[in-house]
């Protein structure tokens, strides 16, 4: 493909009012740009390798912490892929998995493996909140449930915050999450049962 591009550029250059020497200089520049970068030294390669986060290992470590099993494995390649994408935070992630395939743990793993960063889970149904609380208790994951009441104020010391869809639209929540973000990093928002945003008239 690189050769095709060079030939196309050469054809373009031939139509310009440039000398042959200037054409050759431009082509040489393009060949250099399209060539693989040289390895400067083995030390640079080692440094770069160690500085790059291993999201797959981080995801698996979080899964095993959440399930309390040292040999826990993914239920599917899709579950692993989604978890890694959520940890990277490079793009929006939409996860479609069957019931019981481990969607909940995907949003929980970051709270177990990231220090000083916050994951907010927005839940549209009261039954979902109850399910989350039960699952988090089984996984022994610390969290805070924002209800808007004074005794349930969140401080950001928990890596995982639950909030209902109704509460997430209130001014009190906006002020709270803004205050937390001033001190900690609100890294991501997780919407469970995200189709409610499209199918529910009062969501």
PDB file of C-alpha atoms in Angstrom:
ATOM      1  CA  UNK A   1       0.000   0.000   0.000  1.00  0.00           C
ATOM      2  CA  UNK A   2       2.845   2.419   0.807  1.00  0.00           C
ATOM      3  CA  UNK A   3       4.347   1.802  -2.640  1.00  0.00           C
ATOM      4  CA  UNK A   4       1.003   2.583  -4.296  1.00  0.00           C
ATOM      5  CA  UNK A   5       0.785   5.832  -2.379  1.00  0.00           C
ATOM      6  CA  UNK A   6       4.326   6.799  -3.369  1.00  0.00           C
ATOM      7  CA  UNK A   7       3.576   6.111  -7.032  1.00  0.00           C
ATOM      8  CA  UNK A   8       0.423   8.209  -6.834  1.00  0.00           C
ATOM      9  CA  UNK A   9       2.327  11.090  -5.233  1.00  0.00           C
ATOM     10  CA  UNK A  10       5.060  10.771  -7.859  1.00  0.00           C
ATOM     11  CA  UNK A  11       2.438  11.149 -10.557  1.00  0.00           C
ATOM     12  CA  UNK A  12       1.105  14.259  -8.864  1.00  0.00           C
ATOM     13  CA  UNK A  13       4.560  15.754  -8.504  1.00  0.00           C
ATOM     14  CA  UNK A  14       5.327  15.215 -12.158  1.00  0.00           C
ATOM     15  CA  UNK A  15       2.591  17.658 -13.066  1.00  0.00           C
ATOM     16  CA  UNK A  16       4.025  20.443 -10.943  1.00  0.00           C
ATOM     17  CA  UNK A  17       6.571  23.000 -12.055  1.00  0.00           C
ATOM     18  CA  UNK A  18       9.381  21.401 -10.088  1.00  0.00           C
ATOM     19  CA  UNK A  19      12.799  20.340 -11.236  1.00  0.00           C
ATOM     20  CA  UNK A  20      13.734  16.651 -11.325  1.00  0.00           C
ATOM     21  CA  UNK A  21      16.011  17.150  -8.348  1.00  0.00           C
ATOM     22  CA  UNK A  22      13.163  18.719  -6.340  1.00  0.00           C
ATOM     23  CA  UNK A  23      10.880  15.812  -7.264  1.00  0.00           C
ATOM     24  CA  UNK A  24      13.442  13.303  -6.039  1.00  0.00           C
ATOM     25  CA  UNK A  25      13.895  15.200  -2.776  1.00  0.00           C
ATOM     26  CA  UNK A  26      10.143  15.141  -2.133  1.00  0.00           C
ATOM     27  CA  UNK A  27       9.918  11.419  -2.900  1.00  0.00           C
ATOM     28  CA  UNK A  28      12.817  10.641  -0.584  1.00  0.00           C
ATOM     29  CA  UNK A  29      11.088  12.516   2.212  1.00  0.00           C
ATOM     30  CA  UNK A  30       7.932  10.449   1.666  1.00  0.00           C
ATOM     31  CA  UNK A  31       9.886   7.173   1.610  1.00  0.00           C
ATOM     32  CA  UNK A  32      11.482   8.054   4.910  1.00  0.00           C
ATOM     33  CA  UNK A  33       8.100   8.989   6.400  1.00  0.00           C
ATOM     34  CA  UNK A  34       6.520   5.717   5.240  1.00  0.00           C
ATOM     35  CA  UNK A  35       9.399   3.513   6.420  1.00  0.00           C
ATOM     36  CA  UNK A  36       9.272   1.785   9.823  1.00  0.00           C
ATOM     37  CA  UNK A  37      10.875   3.845  12.555  1.00  0.00           C
ATOM     38  CA  UNK A  38      14.277   2.518  13.600  1.00  0.00           C
ATOM     39  CA  UNK A  39      14.768   1.107  17.078  1.00  0.00           C
ATOM     40  CA  UNK A  40      17.009   3.629  18.800  1.00  0.00           C
ATOM     41  CA  UNK A  41      18.145   1.350  21.570  1.00  0.00           C
ATOM     42  CA  UNK A  42      17.004  -1.631  23.588  1.00  0.00           C
ATOM     43  CA  UNK A  43      16.758   0.597  26.686  1.00  0.00           C
ATOM     44  CA  UNK A  44      14.147   2.850  25.063  1.00  0.00           C
ATOM     45  CA  UNK A  45      12.133  -0.186  24.021  1.00  0.00           C
ATOM     46  CA  UNK A  46      12.222  -1.591  27.555  1.00  0.00           C
ATOM     47  CA  UNK A  47      11.188   1.740  29.092  1.00  0.00           C
ATOM     48  CA  UNK A  48       8.286   2.135  26.697  1.00  0.00           C
ATOM     49  CA  UNK A  49       7.095  -1.395  27.333  1.00  0.00           C
ATOM     50  CA  UNK A  50       7.080  -0.983  31.097  1.00  0.00           C
ATOM     51  CA  UNK A  51       5.397   2.437  30.938  1.00  0.00           C
ATOM     52  CA  UNK A  52       2.426   1.140  28.912  1.00  0.00           C
ATOM     53  CA  UNK A  53      -0.426  -0.050  31.176  1.00  0.00           C
ATOM     54  CA  UNK A  54      -1.340  -3.712  30.822  1.00  0.00           C
ATOM     55  CA  UNK A  55      -5.111  -3.309  30.805  1.00  0.00           C
ATOM     56  CA  UNK A  56      -5.763  -6.998  30.199  1.00  0.00           C
ATOM     57  CA  UNK A  57      -3.842  -7.972  33.321  1.00  0.00           C
ATOM     58  CA  UNK A  58      -5.479  -5.164  35.294  1.00  0.00           C
ATOM     59  CA  UNK A  59      -8.924  -6.310  34.171  1.00  0.00           C
ATOM     60  CA  UNK A  60      -8.274  -9.942  35.101  1.00  0.00           C
ATOM     61  CA  UNK A  61      -6.871  -8.910  38.489  1.00  0.00           C
ATOM     62  CA  UNK A  62     -10.011  -6.878  39.159  1.00  0.00           C
ATOM     63  CA  UNK A  63     -12.236  -9.767  38.106  1.00  0.00           C
ATOM     64  CA  UNK A  64     -10.508 -12.116  40.534  1.00  0.00           C
ATOM     65  CA  UNK A  65     -10.739  -9.586  43.357  1.00  0.00           C
ATOM     66  CA  UNK A  66     -14.441  -9.024  42.673  1.00  0.00           C
ATOM     67  CA  UNK A  67     -15.276 -12.728  42.548  1.00  0.00           C
ATOM     68  CA  UNK A  68     -12.901 -13.672  45.350  1.00  0.00           C
ATOM     69  CA  UNK A  69     -11.367 -16.441  43.246  1.00  0.00           C
ATOM     70  CA  UNK A  70      -7.687 -16.533  42.389  1.00  0.00           C
ATOM     71  CA  UNK A  71      -8.372 -18.630  39.290  1.00  0.00           C
ATOM     72  CA  UNK A  72     -11.472 -16.793  38.031  1.00  0.00           C
ATOM     73  CA  UNK A  73     -11.743 -16.436  34.256  1.00  0.00           C
ATOM     74  CA  UNK A  74     -13.937 -14.450  31.887  1.00  0.00           C
ATOM     75  CA  UNK A  75     -17.343 -15.803  30.975  1.00  0.00           C
ATOM     76  CA  UNK A  76     -16.740 -14.776  27.362  1.00  0.00           C
ATOM     77  CA  UNK A  77     -14.216 -12.921  25.179  1.00  0.00           C
ATOM     78  CA  UNK A  78     -16.779 -10.117  24.911  1.00  0.00           C
ATOM     79  CA  UNK A  79     -16.789  -9.605  28.675  1.00  0.00           C
ATOM     80  CA  UNK A  80     -13.003  -9.252  28.706  1.00  0.00           C
ATOM     81  CA  UNK A  81     -12.980  -6.966  25.672  1.00  0.00           C
ATOM     82  CA  UNK A  82     -15.619  -4.695  27.194  1.00  0.00           C
ATOM     83  CA  UNK A  83     -13.801  -4.494  30.539  1.00  0.00           C
ATOM     84  CA  UNK A  84     -10.493  -3.565  28.908  1.00  0.00           C
ATOM     85  CA  UNK A  85     -12.229  -0.881  26.835  1.00  0.00           C
ATOM     86  CA  UNK A  86     -13.880   0.537  29.957  1.00  0.00           C
ATOM     87  CA  UNK A  87     -10.519   0.693  31.744  1.00  0.00           C
ATOM     88  CA  UNK A  88      -8.836   2.437  28.818  1.00  0.00           C
ATOM     89  CA  UNK A  89     -11.452   5.226  28.744  1.00  0.00           C
ATOM     90  CA  UNK A  90     -10.613   6.033  25.129  1.00  0.00           C
ATOM     91  CA  UNK A  91     -14.155   5.790  23.775  1.00  0.00           C
ATOM     92  CA  UNK A  92     -17.778   5.247  24.739  1.00  0.00           C
ATOM     93  CA  UNK A  93     -18.513   1.556  25.288  1.00  0.00           C
ATOM     94  CA  UNK A  94     -21.899  -0.081  24.701  1.00  0.00           C
ATOM     95  CA  UNK A  95     -22.094  -3.632  26.081  1.00  0.00           C
ATOM     96  CA  UNK A  96     -24.673  -6.189  24.949  1.00  0.00           C
ATOM     97  CA  UNK A  97     -24.434  -9.440  26.892  1.00  0.00           C
ATOM     98  CA  UNK A  98     -26.998 -12.058  27.832  1.00  0.00           C
ATOM     99  CA  UNK A  99     -28.492 -12.161  31.323  1.00  0.00           C
ATOM    100  CA  UNK A 100     -26.006 -13.638  33.770  1.00  0.00           C
ATOM    101  CA  UNK A 101     -23.013 -13.069  31.492  1.00  0.00           C
ATOM    102  CA  UNK A 102     -21.329 -10.668  33.919  1.00  0.00           C
ATOM    103  CA  UNK A 103     -22.276  -7.151  32.833  1.00  0.00           C
ATOM    104  CA  UNK A 104     -22.363  -5.781  36.383  1.00  0.00           C
ATOM    105  CA  UNK A 105     -18.760  -6.653  37.154  1.00  0.00           C
ATOM    106  CA  UNK A 106     -17.556  -4.727  34.084  1.00  0.00           C
ATOM    107  CA  UNK A 107     -18.464  -1.437  35.749  1.00  0.00           C
ATOM    108  CA  UNK A 108     -17.193  -2.556  39.152  1.00  0.00           C
ATOM    109  CA  UNK A 109     -13.672  -3.654  38.191  1.00  0.00           C
ATOM    110  CA  UNK A 110     -12.330  -0.091  37.687  1.00  0.00           C
ATOM    111  CA  UNK A 111     -13.259   0.793  41.269  1.00  0.00           C
ATOM    112  CA  UNK A 112     -11.157  -2.160  42.449  1.00  0.00           C
ATOM    113  CA  UNK A 113      -8.065  -1.414  40.385  1.00  0.00           C
ATOM    114  CA  UNK A 114      -7.886   2.385  40.090  1.00  0.00           C
ATOM    115  CA  UNK A 115      -6.775   4.457  43.039  1.00  0.00           C
ATOM    116  CA  UNK A 116      -8.244   7.921  43.564  1.00  0.00           C
ATOM    117  CA  UNK A 117     -10.637   7.729  40.614  1.00  0.00           C
ATOM    118  CA  UNK A 118     -14.409   7.536  40.692  1.00  0.00           C
ATOM    119  CA  UNK A 119     -16.836   5.407  38.690  1.00  0.00           C
ATOM    120  CA  UNK A 120     -20.464   6.534  38.801  1.00  0.00           C
ATOM    121  CA  UNK A 121     -23.162   3.953  38.033  1.00  0.00           C
ATOM    122  CA  UNK A 122     -26.550   5.384  37.042  1.00  0.00           C
ATOM    123  CA  UNK A 123     -29.418   2.953  37.594  1.00  0.00           C
ATOM    124  CA  UNK A 124     -32.920   3.649  36.203  1.00  0.00           C
ATOM    125  CA  UNK A 125     -34.830   1.122  38.350  1.00  0.00           C
ATOM    126  CA  UNK A 126     -35.127   0.627  42.106  1.00  0.00           C
ATOM    127  CA  UNK A 127     -34.887  -3.121  41.565  1.00  0.00           C
ATOM    128  CA  UNK A 128     -31.535  -2.629  39.847  1.00  0.00           C
ATOM    129  CA  UNK A 129     -30.241  -0.625  42.795  1.00  0.00           C
ATOM    130  CA  UNK A 130     -31.227  -3.442  45.142  1.00  0.00           C
ATOM    131  CA  UNK A 131     -29.522  -5.989  42.863  1.00  0.00           C
ATOM    132  CA  UNK A 132     -26.362  -3.920  42.727  1.00  0.00           C
ATOM    133  CA  UNK A 133     -26.231  -3.503  46.492  1.00  0.00           C
ATOM    134  CA  UNK A 134     -26.666  -7.230  46.977  1.00  0.00           C
ATOM    135  CA  UNK A 135     -23.985  -8.095  44.415  1.00  0.00           C
ATOM    136  CA  UNK A 136     -21.553  -5.510  45.768  1.00  0.00           C
ATOM    137  CA  UNK A 137     -22.035  -6.834  49.281  1.00  0.00           C
ATOM    138  CA  UNK A 138     -21.213 -10.349  48.048  1.00  0.00           C
ATOM    139  CA  UNK A 139     -18.113  -9.037  46.290  1.00  0.00           C
ATOM    140  CA  UNK A 140     -17.184  -6.955  49.366  1.00  0.00           C
ATOM    141  CA  UNK A 141     -16.859  -3.847  47.216  1.00  0.00           C
ATOM    142  CA  UNK A 142     -17.070  -0.497  48.991  1.00  0.00           C
ATOM    143  CA  UNK A 143     -19.510   1.942  47.443  1.00  0.00           C
ATOM    144  CA  UNK A 144     -21.759   4.884  48.235  1.00  0.00           C
ATOM    145  CA  UNK A 145     -25.399   5.249  47.227  1.00  0.00           C
ATOM    146  CA  UNK A 146     -26.429   8.843  46.640  1.00  0.00           C
ATOM    147  CA  UNK A 147     -30.038   9.468  47.663  1.00  0.00           C
ATOM    148  CA  UNK A 148     -29.973  13.220  48.172  1.00  0.00           C
ATOM    149  CA  UNK A 149     -30.481  12.858  51.916  1.00  0.00           C
ATOM    150  CA  UNK A 150     -28.045  14.526  54.284  1.00  0.00           C
ATOM    151  CA  UNK A 151     -26.935  11.297  55.923  1.00  0.00           C
ATOM    152  CA  UNK A 152     -26.118   9.793  52.528  1.00  0.00           C
ATOM    153  CA  UNK A 153     -23.826  12.533  51.294  1.00  0.00           C
ATOM    154  CA  UNK A 154     -20.916  11.225  49.261  1.00  0.00           C
ATOM    155  CA  UNK A 155     -17.375  12.442  49.783  1.00  0.00           C
ATOM    156  CA  UNK A 156     -15.464  10.733  46.988  1.00  0.00           C
ATOM    157  CA  UNK A 157     -13.612   8.380  49.327  1.00  0.00           C
ATOM    158  CA  UNK A 158     -15.387   5.462  47.657  1.00  0.00           C
ATOM    159  CA  UNK A 159     -14.316   4.470  44.159  1.00  0.00           C
ATOM    160  CA  UNK A 160     -17.870   3.511  43.218  1.00  0.00           C
ATOM    161  CA  UNK A 161     -20.986   5.688  43.505  1.00  0.00           C
ATOM    162  CA  UNK A 162     -24.517   4.515  42.752  1.00  0.00           C
ATOM    163  CA  UNK A 163     -27.235   6.977  41.811  1.00  0.00           C
ATOM    164  CA  UNK A 164     -30.749   6.510  40.456  1.00  0.00           C
ATOM    165  CA  UNK A 165     -31.797   7.974  37.130  1.00  0.00           C
ATOM    166  CA  UNK A 166     -34.185  10.343  38.900  1.00  0.00           C
ATOM    167  CA  UNK A 167     -31.578  11.630  41.352  1.00  0.00           C
ATOM    168  CA  UNK A 168     -28.989  12.066  38.598  1.00  0.00           C
ATOM    169  CA  UNK A 169     -31.178  14.832  37.123  1.00  0.00           C
ATOM    170  CA  UNK A 170     -31.363  16.901  40.300  1.00  0.00           C
ATOM    171  CA  UNK A 171     -29.415  20.074  41.024  1.00  0.00           C
ATOM    172  CA  UNK A 172     -28.184  18.542  44.288  1.00  0.00           C
ATOM    173  CA  UNK A 173     -26.527  15.677  42.438  1.00  0.00           C
ATOM    174  CA  UNK A 174     -24.904  18.010  39.909  1.00  0.00           C
ATOM    175  CA  UNK A 175     -23.444  20.070  42.745  1.00  0.00           C
ATOM    176  CA  UNK A 176     -22.278  16.961  44.584  1.00  0.00           C
ATOM    177  CA  UNK A 177     -20.555  15.341  41.625  1.00  0.00           C
ATOM    178  CA  UNK A 178     -18.970  18.672  40.698  1.00  0.00           C
ATOM    179  CA  UNK A 179     -17.608  19.065  44.218  1.00  0.00           C
ATOM    180  CA  UNK A 180     -16.211  15.537  44.159  1.00  0.00           C
ATOM    181  CA  UNK A 181     -14.594  16.065  40.765  1.00  0.00           C
ATOM    182  CA  UNK A 182     -12.771  19.115  42.105  1.00  0.00           C
ATOM    183  CA  UNK A 183     -10.904  16.828  44.505  1.00  0.00           C
ATOM    184  CA  UNK A 184     -10.953  13.424  42.826  1.00  0.00           C
ATOM    185  CA  UNK A 185     -11.273  12.364  39.204  1.00  0.00           C
ATOM    186  CA  UNK A 186     -14.716  11.219  38.089  1.00  0.00           C
ATOM    187  CA  UNK A 187     -13.294   8.884  35.475  1.00  0.00           C
ATOM    188  CA  UNK A 188     -16.434   7.408  33.919  1.00  0.00           C
ATOM    189  CA  UNK A 189     -20.229   7.184  33.972  1.00  0.00           C
ATOM    190  CA  UNK A 190     -21.824   3.762  33.638  1.00  0.00           C
ATOM    191  CA  UNK A 191     -25.466   3.524  32.551  1.00  0.00           C
ATOM    192  CA  UNK A 192     -27.076   0.196  33.325  1.00  0.00           C
ATOM    193  CA  UNK A 193     -30.067  -0.749  31.165  1.00  0.00           C
ATOM    194  CA  UNK A 194     -29.127   2.136  28.895  1.00  0.00           C
ATOM    195  CA  UNK A 195     -32.006   1.427  26.508  1.00  0.00           C
ATOM    196  CA  UNK A 196     -34.306   3.165  29.006  1.00  0.00           C
ATOM    197  CA  UNK A 197     -32.987   6.473  27.709  1.00  0.00           C
ATOM    198  CA  UNK A 198     -34.664   5.639  24.386  1.00  0.00           C
ATOM    199  CA  UNK A 199     -37.720   3.639  25.434  1.00  0.00           C
ATOM    200  CA  UNK A 200     -38.897   5.433  28.592  1.00  0.00           C
ATOM    201  CA  UNK A 201     -40.796   8.698  28.142  1.00  0.00           C
ATOM    202  CA  UNK A 202     -39.941   9.997  31.618  1.00  0.00           C
ATOM    203  CA  UNK A 203     -36.328   8.799  31.856  1.00  0.00           C
TER     204      UNK A 203
END
